[in-house]
XYZ file of C-alpha atoms in Angstrom:
614
model
C 13.472 10.336 52.289
C 16.614 10.862 50.310
C 18.588 8.871 52.865
C 16.152 5.948 52.643
C 16.520 5.882 48.878
C 20.307 5.885 49.173
C 20.257 2.925 51.534
C 18.220 0.797 49.163
C 19.965 -1.944 47.223
C 21.232 -0.375 43.986
C 19.218 -1.325 40.936
C 20.906 -3.411 38.309
C 21.957 -1.011 35.574
C 19.939 -1.200 32.359
C 21.706 -3.121 29.614
C 23.343 -0.806 27.112
C 21.291 -0.426 23.990
C 17.874 -0.794 25.624
C 15.222 1.659 24.409
C 15.795 4.190 27.195
C 19.567 4.103 27.180
C 20.986 7.410 25.922
C 23.265 7.084 22.910
C 26.172 8.631 24.815
C 26.030 5.848 27.415
C 25.475 3.266 24.674
C 28.713 4.117 22.916
C 30.593 4.875 26.124
C 30.212 1.261 27.199
C 31.970 0.237 24.010
C 34.691 2.848 24.177
C 35.597 1.880 27.741
C 35.890 -1.771 26.813
C 38.699 -3.606 25.044
C 38.422 -3.986 21.304
C 38.380 -1.729 18.263
C 37.162 1.843 18.774
C 33.534 1.982 17.503
C 32.370 4.496 14.944
C 29.566 6.787 16.237
C 27.268 5.391 13.556
C 26.750 1.640 13.904
C 26.408 1.300 10.110
C 30.123 2.000 9.819
C 31.179 -0.655 12.300
C 33.678 -3.179 11.010
C 33.323 -6.905 11.586
C 35.674 -6.763 14.587
C 33.778 -3.836 16.083
C 30.589 -5.895 15.765
C 32.271 -8.808 17.560
C 33.445 -6.470 20.334
C 29.964 -4.995 20.646
C 28.349 -8.428 20.971
C 30.951 -9.689 23.440
C 30.592 -6.712 25.785
C 26.817 -7.131 25.791
C 26.751 -10.791 26.732
C 26.818 -12.436 23.304
C 30.407 -13.633 23.138
C 29.759 -17.234 22.181
C 32.765 -18.332 20.054
C 30.553 -20.139 17.522
C 28.448 -16.990 16.996
C 31.536 -14.795 16.620
C 33.060 -17.256 14.154
C 29.959 -17.022 11.968
C 29.995 -13.227 12.272
C 33.532 -13.167 10.933
C 32.947 -15.791 8.236
C 29.842 -14.003 6.929
C 31.541 -10.596 7.272
C 28.666 -9.162 9.290
C 29.251 -5.414 9.510
C 27.280 -2.910 11.555
C 24.603 -2.473 8.908
C 24.124 -6.213 8.427
C 24.015 -6.870 12.163
C 20.678 -5.126 12.608
C 19.208 -6.810 9.529
C 19.798 -10.339 10.841
C 16.681 -12.490 10.989
C 15.787 -15.436 13.177
C 16.544 -17.847 10.324
C 20.003 -16.289 9.941
C 20.741 -16.853 13.625
C 19.393 -20.395 13.405
C 21.891 -21.050 10.620
C 24.578 -19.729 12.976
C 23.739 -22.591 15.355
C 22.089 -20.516 18.077
C 19.434 -22.053 20.293
C 15.867 -20.750 20.172
C 16.136 -18.885 23.484
C 19.458 -17.288 22.544
C 18.089 -16.255 19.154
C 15.151 -14.510 20.759
C 17.373 -12.837 23.338
C 19.760 -11.459 20.712
C 16.962 -10.320 18.391
C 15.202 -8.597 21.281
C 18.421 -6.826 22.190
C 19.198 -5.744 18.630
C 15.686 -4.560 17.875
C 15.151 -2.519 21.030
C 17.496 0.306 20.205
C 16.782 3.998 19.848
C 17.513 4.298 16.126
C 15.743 1.237 14.729
C 12.097 0.249 14.673
C 10.646 -3.269 14.624
C 7.510 -3.982 12.603
C 5.234 -6.935 13.333
C 3.664 -7.571 9.957
C 0.950 -10.221 9.377
C 2.588 -11.210 6.094
C 6.359 -11.036 6.690
C 6.523 -11.373 10.471
C 8.971 -9.272 12.483
C 11.435 -7.111 10.609
C 13.313 -3.984 11.546
C 13.617 -0.724 9.656
C 16.737 1.307 9.002
C 16.714 4.658 10.882
C 16.478 6.602 7.618
C 13.413 4.587 6.631
C 11.881 5.459 9.981
C 12.550 9.148 9.302
C 10.752 8.848 5.954
C 7.810 6.957 7.452
C 7.318 9.536 10.200
C 6.309 12.296 7.774
C 2.842 13.576 6.792
C 3.453 12.599 3.172
C 4.008 8.947 4.065
C 1.454 8.761 6.864
C -1.318 9.748 4.434
C -1.025 6.209 3.011
C -2.762 5.007 6.193
C -5.944 6.571 4.813
C -5.904 5.105 1.284
C -7.435 1.659 0.822
C -5.194 -0.756 -1.054
C -8.083 -2.173 -3.086
C -10.453 0.792 -3.281
C -14.098 -0.197 -3.716
C -13.278 -3.902 -3.317
C -13.630 -3.366 0.444
C -17.385 -2.950 -0.100
C -17.534 -6.513 -1.463
C -14.789 -8.276 0.525
C -15.066 -7.144 4.185
C -11.534 -8.326 4.947
C -9.971 -6.043 2.338
C -9.544 -3.194 4.816
C -5.771 -2.931 4.413
C -4.161 0.288 3.232
C -1.256 1.434 1.074
C 0.733 2.100 4.259
C 1.372 -1.511 5.253
C 1.897 -2.599 1.647
C 4.624 0.031 1.276
C 6.362 -1.197 4.442
C 6.285 -4.734 3.075
C 7.734 -3.742 -0.299
C 10.550 -1.808 1.390
C 11.353 -4.839 3.526
C 11.351 -7.283 0.595
C 13.460 -4.933 -1.513
C 16.138 -4.979 1.180
C 15.976 -8.754 1.524
C 16.347 -9.356 -2.203
C 19.325 -7.049 -2.686
C 20.990 -8.304 0.502
C 20.583 -11.856 -0.789
C 22.258 -10.938 -4.078
C 25.086 -9.176 -2.250
C 25.856 -12.191 -0.087
C 25.471 -14.705 -2.901
C 27.487 -12.781 -5.491
C 30.119 -10.480 -3.952
C 31.468 -9.808 -7.449
C 28.404 -7.643 -8.134
C 29.916 -5.052 -5.783
C 26.581 -4.184 -4.189
C 27.261 -1.753 -1.374
C 25.209 -0.648 1.622
C 24.336 2.566 -0.180
C 22.725 0.570 -3.013
C 20.721 -1.495 -0.537
C 19.414 1.546 1.303
C 18.389 3.296 -1.929
C 16.487 0.256 -3.156
C 14.735 -0.019 0.209
C 13.690 3.629 0.018
C 12.351 3.121 -3.513
C 10.300 0.154 -2.332
C 9.030 2.108 0.632
C 8.019 5.151 -1.439
C 6.856 3.573 -4.695
C 3.150 4.177 -3.907
C 3.320 7.678 -2.405
C 1.438 9.039 -5.431
C -1.762 7.054 -5.047
C -4.923 9.108 -4.699
C -8.224 8.294 -2.984
C -9.235 4.646 -3.385
C -5.944 3.818 -5.102
C -6.288 2.794 -8.759
C -9.793 4.239 -8.984
C -8.275 7.723 -8.811
C -5.705 7.506 -11.610
C -7.513 4.786 -13.562
C -11.046 6.211 -13.617
C -11.373 9.665 -12.079
C -8.423 11.585 -13.558
C -9.001 10.350 -17.171
C -12.594 11.669 -16.960
C -11.924 14.828 -14.948
C -8.847 15.925 -16.900
C -8.992 14.325 -20.310
C -6.084 16.411 -21.579
C -3.715 15.103 -18.898
C -1.929 11.762 -18.925
C -1.149 11.174 -15.260
C -0.365 7.970 -13.391
C 0.322 7.353 -9.731
C 3.997 6.572 -10.470
C 4.467 10.179 -11.559
C 2.705 11.297 -8.395
C 4.995 9.060 -6.315
C 8.105 10.707 -7.728
C 6.747 14.209 -7.140
C 5.538 13.329 -3.640
C 8.935 11.825 -2.771
C 10.648 15.061 -3.806
C 8.158 17.011 -1.694
C 8.710 14.650 1.253
C 12.490 15.091 1.138
C 12.360 18.878 0.750
C 9.595 19.693 3.239
C 11.146 17.496 5.950
C 14.760 18.533 5.236
C 15.935 14.931 4.831
C 19.056 15.577 2.773
C 21.290 15.996 5.843
C 19.917 12.735 7.246
C 20.624 10.995 3.940
C 24.210 12.223 4.008
C 24.579 11.124 7.618
C 23.669 7.570 6.625
C 26.100 7.486 3.713
C 23.915 8.546 0.767
C 24.820 11.128 -1.851
C 21.518 13.031 -2.348
C 22.425 14.466 -5.760
C 22.877 10.954 -7.181
C 20.747 8.764 -4.949
C 17.520 10.770 -5.074
C 17.703 10.440 -8.858
C 18.343 6.694 -8.503
C 15.356 6.256 -6.178
C 13.022 8.118 -8.539
C 14.235 6.126 -11.543
C 13.398 2.880 -9.775
C 9.840 4.091 -9.268
C 9.047 5.574 -12.685
C 11.895 4.524 -14.989
C 13.815 6.686 -17.472
C 12.213 8.812 -20.224
C 12.936 6.001 -22.696
C 13.040 2.359 -21.639
C 16.574 0.881 -21.656
C 15.082 -2.361 -22.910
C 14.483 -0.851 -26.355
C 17.778 0.898 -26.949
C 21.464 0.098 -26.639
C 22.109 3.446 -24.944
C 21.970 3.304 -21.153
C 19.204 5.722 -20.154
C 19.485 5.690 -16.374
C 21.594 8.216 -14.459
C 21.422 6.951 -10.883
C 23.505 3.817 -11.390
C 25.782 2.555 -14.199
C 24.879 -0.198 -16.634
C 26.847 -2.715 -14.563
C 24.158 -2.421 -11.884
C 21.162 -2.617 -14.239
C 19.720 -5.453 -12.134
C 18.992 -3.014 -9.289
C 16.257 -1.471 -11.436
C 14.439 -4.820 -11.574
C 13.848 -5.134 -7.831
C 10.980 -2.718 -7.064
C 9.318 -2.188 -10.464
C 10.555 -4.658 -13.066
C 9.823 -3.213 -16.509
C 11.302 -6.301 -18.192
C 8.900 -9.015 -17.039
C 6.883 -7.737 -14.082
C 8.520 -10.020 -11.503
C 9.363 -7.704 -8.596
C 8.942 -7.307 -4.851
C 5.925 -5.022 -5.307
C 4.049 -7.942 -6.839
C 5.395 -10.380 -4.245
C 3.970 -8.294 -1.426
C 0.576 -7.445 -2.868
C -0.095 -11.029 -3.961
C 0.566 -12.323 -0.457
C -1.095 -9.395 1.336
C -4.197 -9.153 -0.843
C -4.793 -12.914 -0.756
C -4.490 -12.834 3.025
C -7.085 -10.062 3.427
C -9.412 -11.264 0.669
C -9.493 -14.833 1.939
C -8.194 -16.206 -1.381
C -5.582 -18.949 -1.571
C -2.107 -17.788 -2.633
C -0.243 -20.526 -4.495
C 2.920 -18.489 -5.035
C 5.808 -18.568 -2.556
C 8.168 -15.597 -2.919
C 10.527 -17.084 -0.315
C 11.355 -19.850 -2.743
C 12.238 -17.243 -5.378
C 14.701 -15.686 -2.938
C 16.448 -19.030 -2.625
C 17.207 -19.242 -6.354
C 17.655 -15.638 -7.469
C 20.948 -14.735 -9.202
C 22.306 -12.058 -11.517
C 23.606 -13.170 -14.917
C 24.811 -11.289 -17.953
C 22.264 -11.569 -20.757
C 22.869 -9.792 -24.059
C 25.301 -7.324 -22.500
C 22.911 -6.554 -19.640
C 23.104 -7.664 -16.005
C 19.687 -9.187 -15.264
C 18.044 -10.903 -12.316
C 17.560 -14.568 -13.224
C 16.274 -17.695 -11.518
C 16.720 -21.486 -11.713
C 15.197 -23.277 -14.670
C 13.151 -25.544 -12.403
C 11.395 -22.457 -10.945
C 9.455 -21.736 -14.118
C 6.386 -23.506 -12.728
C 6.479 -21.341 -9.605
C 6.554 -18.220 -11.800
C 3.568 -19.398 -13.825
C 1.789 -19.901 -10.490
C 2.591 -16.290 -9.641
C 1.011 -14.907 -12.802
C -1.915 -17.288 -12.502
C -2.500 -16.046 -8.952
C -2.400 -12.470 -10.220
C -4.946 -13.285 -12.920
C -7.141 -15.075 -10.385
C -7.131 -12.021 -8.115
C -8.150 -9.781 -10.998
C -10.916 -12.157 -12.031
C -12.286 -12.811 -8.552
C -11.620 -9.545 -6.717
C -9.916 -6.614 -8.452
C -12.357 -6.721 -11.408
C -15.349 -7.999 -9.474
C -18.466 -6.678 -11.194
C -19.875 -5.139 -7.994
C -16.642 -3.592 -6.694
C -16.039 -2.108 -10.149
C -19.419 -0.418 -10.223
C -18.856 0.937 -6.711
C -15.572 2.399 -7.960
C -17.527 3.949 -10.820
C -20.154 5.388 -8.465
C -17.451 6.936 -6.274
C -15.898 8.335 -9.454
C -19.247 9.878 -10.449
C -19.578 11.423 -6.983
C -16.089 12.938 -7.162
C -16.821 14.310 -10.635
C -19.982 15.976 -9.316
C -18.137 17.393 -6.291
C -14.941 18.425 -8.078
C -15.907 22.037 -8.927
C -16.994 22.750 -5.337
C -14.258 21.112 -3.209
C -11.321 23.368 -2.396
C -7.989 22.114 -1.041
C -5.320 24.539 0.108
C -1.898 23.989 -1.404
C 1.449 25.764 -1.362
C 1.379 29.504 -0.688
C -2.342 29.329 0.055
C -3.399 28.544 -3.501
C -6.699 26.676 -3.826
C -7.046 23.431 -5.779
C -9.879 21.077 -6.651
C -9.887 17.288 -6.369
C -8.731 16.876 -9.962
C -6.096 19.622 -9.831
C -4.572 18.639 -6.480
C -2.149 16.417 -8.416
C -0.448 19.641 -9.575
C 0.584 20.582 -6.030
C 1.947 18.004 -3.605
C 1.049 20.050 -0.527
C -2.577 19.932 -1.612
C -2.330 16.301 -2.721
C -1.019 15.327 0.728
C -4.439 16.295 2.116
C -6.382 14.216 -0.403
C -7.223 10.698 0.848
C -10.198 8.351 1.106
C -11.547 10.775 3.713
C -12.960 12.826 0.840
C -15.776 10.232 0.735
C -16.946 11.077 4.262
C -16.331 14.786 3.756
C -18.837 14.781 0.895
C -21.250 12.329 2.525
C -21.549 14.354 5.747
C -21.511 17.784 4.158
C -24.503 20.121 4.169
C -23.360 22.207 1.224
C -26.234 22.411 -1.322
C -23.672 22.362 -4.129
C -22.649 18.845 -3.092
C -26.207 17.505 -3.142
C -25.772 15.423 -6.319
C -22.467 13.927 -5.135
C -23.918 13.270 -1.702
C -26.880 11.420 -3.196
C -24.591 9.023 -5.088
C -22.566 8.219 -1.970
C -25.754 7.651 0.035
C -26.780 5.089 -2.574
C -23.526 3.250 -1.928
C -24.102 3.356 1.824
C -27.625 1.954 1.382
C -26.464 -0.576 -1.239
C -28.714 0.981 -3.856
C -26.142 0.449 -6.587
C -26.207 0.819 -10.344
C -27.413 -2.512 -11.724
C -25.251 -4.991 -13.556
C -27.011 -6.095 -16.749
C -24.715 -8.405 -18.697
C -21.257 -8.856 -20.171
C -19.607 -10.286 -23.236
C -16.208 -11.912 -23.586
C -14.607 -11.052 -26.917
C -13.218 -13.924 -28.943
C -9.801 -14.021 -30.564
C -11.400 -13.063 -33.892
C -12.914 -9.865 -32.490
C -11.024 -6.607 -32.688
C -10.194 -5.235 -29.237
C -11.770 -1.956 -28.158
C -9.335 0.931 -27.733
C -9.455 3.323 -24.790
C -10.075 6.289 -27.089
C -13.368 4.674 -28.173
C -14.708 3.994 -24.675
C -16.541 7.319 -24.347
C -18.682 6.560 -27.438
C -19.862 3.126 -26.272
C -22.889 4.239 -24.157
C -24.361 6.145 -27.106
C -23.704 3.251 -29.475
C -25.574 0.838 -27.217
C -28.414 3.300 -26.550
C -28.832 3.684 -30.335
C -28.691 -0.074 -30.957
C -32.382 -0.686 -31.436
C -34.241 -2.239 -34.337
C -37.735 -1.309 -35.412
C -38.988 -4.733 -34.315
C -37.964 -4.139 -30.669
C -41.002 -3.060 -28.644
C -39.821 -1.885 -25.218
C -41.696 -0.114 -22.443
C -38.694 1.973 -21.332
C -36.522 4.386 -23.259
C -32.790 4.444 -22.634
C -30.396 7.320 -23.163
C -26.613 7.212 -23.229
C -26.399 8.813 -19.785
C -28.512 5.988 -18.324
C -25.983 3.246 -19.027
C -22.358 2.558 -18.156
C -20.035 0.444 -20.239
C -17.035 -0.953 -18.390
C -14.270 -2.456 -20.537
C -12.149 -4.862 -18.484
C -8.815 -6.106 -19.795
C -7.536 -9.310 -18.193
C -3.948 -10.339 -18.876
C -0.685 -11.510 -17.333
C 0.618 -7.961 -16.969
C 2.082 -7.462 -20.455
C -1.068 -7.193 -22.573
C -1.165 -10.156 -24.985
C 2.450 -11.191 -24.351
C 3.705 -13.993 -22.121
C 5.880 -12.332 -19.429
C 7.827 -15.573 -18.930
C 9.257 -15.039 -22.422
C 11.256 -12.171 -20.883
C 12.623 -14.212 -17.969
C 16.092 -15.723 -18.109
C 16.921 -19.009 -16.376
C 20.196 -20.568 -15.303
C 20.770 -24.288 -14.748
C 22.189 -26.275 -11.865
C 25.335 -27.069 -13.835
C 25.861 -23.539 -15.162
C 24.829 -20.649 -12.929
C 26.858 -18.043 -14.835
C 24.937 -18.160 -18.107
C 21.180 -17.819 -18.465
C 18.785 -18.568 -21.288
C 15.091 -18.347 -22.061
C 12.665 -21.259 -21.794
C 9.964 -21.362 -24.439
C 6.330 -22.117 -23.748
C 6.645 -25.382 -25.702
C 9.164 -26.657 -23.136
C 6.676 -26.311 -20.266
C 3.744 -28.553 -19.395
C 0.681 -27.508 -21.376
C -1.378 -27.902 -18.217
C 0.419 -24.858 -16.764
C 0.470 -22.463 -19.694
C -2.619 -20.750 -21.128
C -3.198 -20.593 -24.866
C -3.723 -16.828 -24.747
C -2.452 -14.222 -22.311
C -5.046 -11.464 -22.665
C -8.800 -11.185 -22.969
C -11.294 -8.354 -22.993
C -14.664 -8.282 -21.230
C -17.337 -5.660 -21.920
C -19.804 -5.133 -19.077
C -23.040 -3.194 -19.138
C -24.543 -1.459 -16.122
C -27.708 0.606 -15.876
C -28.247 3.595 -13.589
C -31.997 3.057 -13.705
C -33.014 0.174 -11.477
C -36.625 -0.514 -12.511
C -37.224 -3.783 -14.322
C -38.487 -2.197 -17.534
C -35.299 -0.150 -17.922
C -33.113 -3.140 -17.113
C -34.901 -5.256 -19.681
C -34.506 -2.501 -22.263
C -30.781 -2.226 -21.499
C -30.448 -5.973 -21.892
C -32.090 -5.936 -25.324
C -30.039 -2.950 -26.498
C -26.840 -4.749 -25.470
C -27.814 -7.927 -27.298
C -28.544 -5.953 -30.467
C -25.273 -4.013 -30.180
C -23.246 -7.214 -29.784
C -25.007 -8.724 -32.783
C -24.301 -5.637 -34.915
C -20.624 -5.780 -33.932
C -20.455 -9.517 -34.583
C -19.416 -10.096 -30.991
C -20.197 -13.368 -29.179
C -23.473 -13.834 -27.385
C -23.569 -11.896 -24.074
C -23.468 -13.818 -20.856
C -26.889 -14.581 -19.415
C -28.159 -11.450 -17.727
C -28.756 -10.929 -14.028
C -32.022 -9.092 -14.744
C -34.899 -10.644 -12.788
C -38.544 -9.899 -13.394
C -41.890 -10.867 -11.922
C -43.526 -11.647 -15.231
C -42.781 -10.608 -18.762
C -41.715 -7.034 -19.293
C -42.435 -5.442 -22.620
C -43.495 -7.560 -25.575
C -40.436 -9.784 -25.863
C -41.260 -13.506 -25.545
C -37.617 -14.114 -24.558
C -37.770 -12.519 -21.110
C -37.626 -15.280 -18.443
C -39.909 -14.928 -15.454
C -37.673 -16.529 -12.807
C -34.418 -18.376 -12.364
C -35.875 -21.664 -13.561
C -37.362 -20.018 -16.618
C -34.065 -18.321 -17.376
C -32.311 -21.680 -17.283
C -34.872 -23.207 -19.665
C -35.377 -20.188 -21.900
C -31.927 -18.676 -22.362
C -32.050 -15.532 -24.455
C -31.802 -16.461 -28.105
C -29.034 -14.289 -29.493
C -30.052 -14.672 -33.121
C -33.728 -13.982 -32.539
C -33.600 -11.425 -29.758
C -34.942 -8.616 -31.890
C -38.022 -10.434 -33.136
C-alpha cells in the first residue's frame, strides 16, 4: 500500500500562504528566494519585501509592482488592499480576485463578508479580540432592542455593528494617512483606532439602549452609568482576562500608552478638550487631535459609528438611506482650525451631511422612537425591575450580583445579555411570577395601550429628566369636578414617556461645528452658516419634545379616563392640544359627549380641547 502511494504522480504542492500552510513553510519559501530577507511578522515588511513576496507567489506583473512601490505599500497595507484599490492599479477582474483570494486566505487574517460593507479582512490582533467571551456576548444583544418586535427585519446584533465600525475606522484613518503624509499617521495609530471602533459598544447591556437608558436609571437612581463607561471597563477586563498585552506588543503597540488611547476614544477625557485650551487627552498629543474624531466625534457627531448604524439599521428596517458615507471618505481632510487639528470636508458636501442628520432623525421618528417599540422596551424594563431582586449572577471570586448591580463587575456583566428575557419567561420560580407575567403579555401582544401624545411648541418649557417621575401622578390628579368618568386612574396605572427628537446636539445645529475647505484652498477650513444653505434642506429648529401617554389597563373605560386626564393636564400646563387618541370604543363611554364611537365619528367629532372637561 505504501509502495502504491509512492508510485502515484506527486501532488502539486499547495501554494504558500494558503490556509493550511504552516507559517514556517510560508516564510521559508521567501527566505529561500532572491530578494530582501522578510521579517517574521508581515506587518514589518518593507515595500521591497512586499514586491519579493508577490513575485515569488505568482504576482510579479511589472505594472502591479510599480504601483506597489509608488503607493509605498508595506506589509500592513498589503493585506488591507481592497478590490477598488487593485482596480486602480490596472489589474483585470480575474487577477484582482485571484490576488485578493490569496491575500485573504492566510492563517493570521480573517475575511468578513458583511451585508453592508462587503468583504473586508481583519488584522490578527482584531481577530484575537473578537475571539473572546467578552466580545462574543455582543452576538446576543439586539442592536435596536424592542424595535425587533415591530420591525421583523431588525434582528441584527451589536456584534456585526462593532465589526463594521472597526472596519470603517481603519478605512478612514488609512485614507487620511495616504492623502496627507504630513500628518505622520503610523500603523500603530491605525490599529488603535480600529480597536476602539471594534470595542466601542462592549458595555451595552440587554436590549442595548433600553438597559442604560431606562432600566439602570430606575433600578439604581443614585448611579449615573452609561454604556460608554461599561465599554471601557469591559475592554480592560477583556485585555486582562485574555492576557492580550503580549499580543499587543507583538503587533507593535505599547500597552501602557495605547490602552489609554483606545479608552479615551470610546469615552473621552474627564473634561472635554473642546471647552478648554489645555489638552486633556493622554493617549496621543494635540497634533493628532483628529484621531479622537473618528470613532466617537464629540465635536459634531460625524463619525464612523454613525456611518455604520445608519447604513446597517436602514438595511434591516427596510427604510431608505439617503446618506452615502463612501462619498465622505472621498473628501475628508485634516485642517488646522483654531490651533486644533480637525477632520474637515469639502464645502460642497454640506448637503450630504444634512442628509445624514435628516436620515438619523427619520430613523428616530419612524423606528427608534416608534410608539409600540418604546412601550415594549418599557414593559421589558418593568419585568427586569420585578425580577432584579431574585436573579443572581456569579461574578469575580464567586460574588453574587443582581441584574442592576452586574455593571459593577465585568465578569458578571459578561453573562448578562438578551437571554435574560427567556431565562425569566421560562422560569418556574414563584418569585419571578410578576416579571414572567409581563413578558408573557409581550409574547401574546397584550401590550400596554397607547393613549395619546402631545408635541410641545417652541413657547412651552421643556420637561427635565428630574421631573419625569412626578408626571404620572400629575396626570392622574388632573381631573376637574365636571369630569364624570366610569373608571378611576392611579399614578401606577399610567406611563408617561418623554421623547426628545433632535439632530444629536439637543437644540443646536451640529453642522455649525463642522469645518469645510474649498477646492481652491484645501489647507484652511471655515464654517458655513445655515443662511448660506438652501432653506429647503435646513430645519427651522433642531430639537422637539413629545410627551406620550400609555395606560396599563386595557379596558375601554380606563382608556377613556386616561385620555380625559391627559387632555386636562395639557390644558392646565398650557400645552398644545394632544394628538387625536387611538382609543376606540363601541359606543360612548362615561358621560362625555366628546367620545367618538368609531373611526368615522372620530374624524367628524375630534376631541374639543377647550371644552373637554364639560
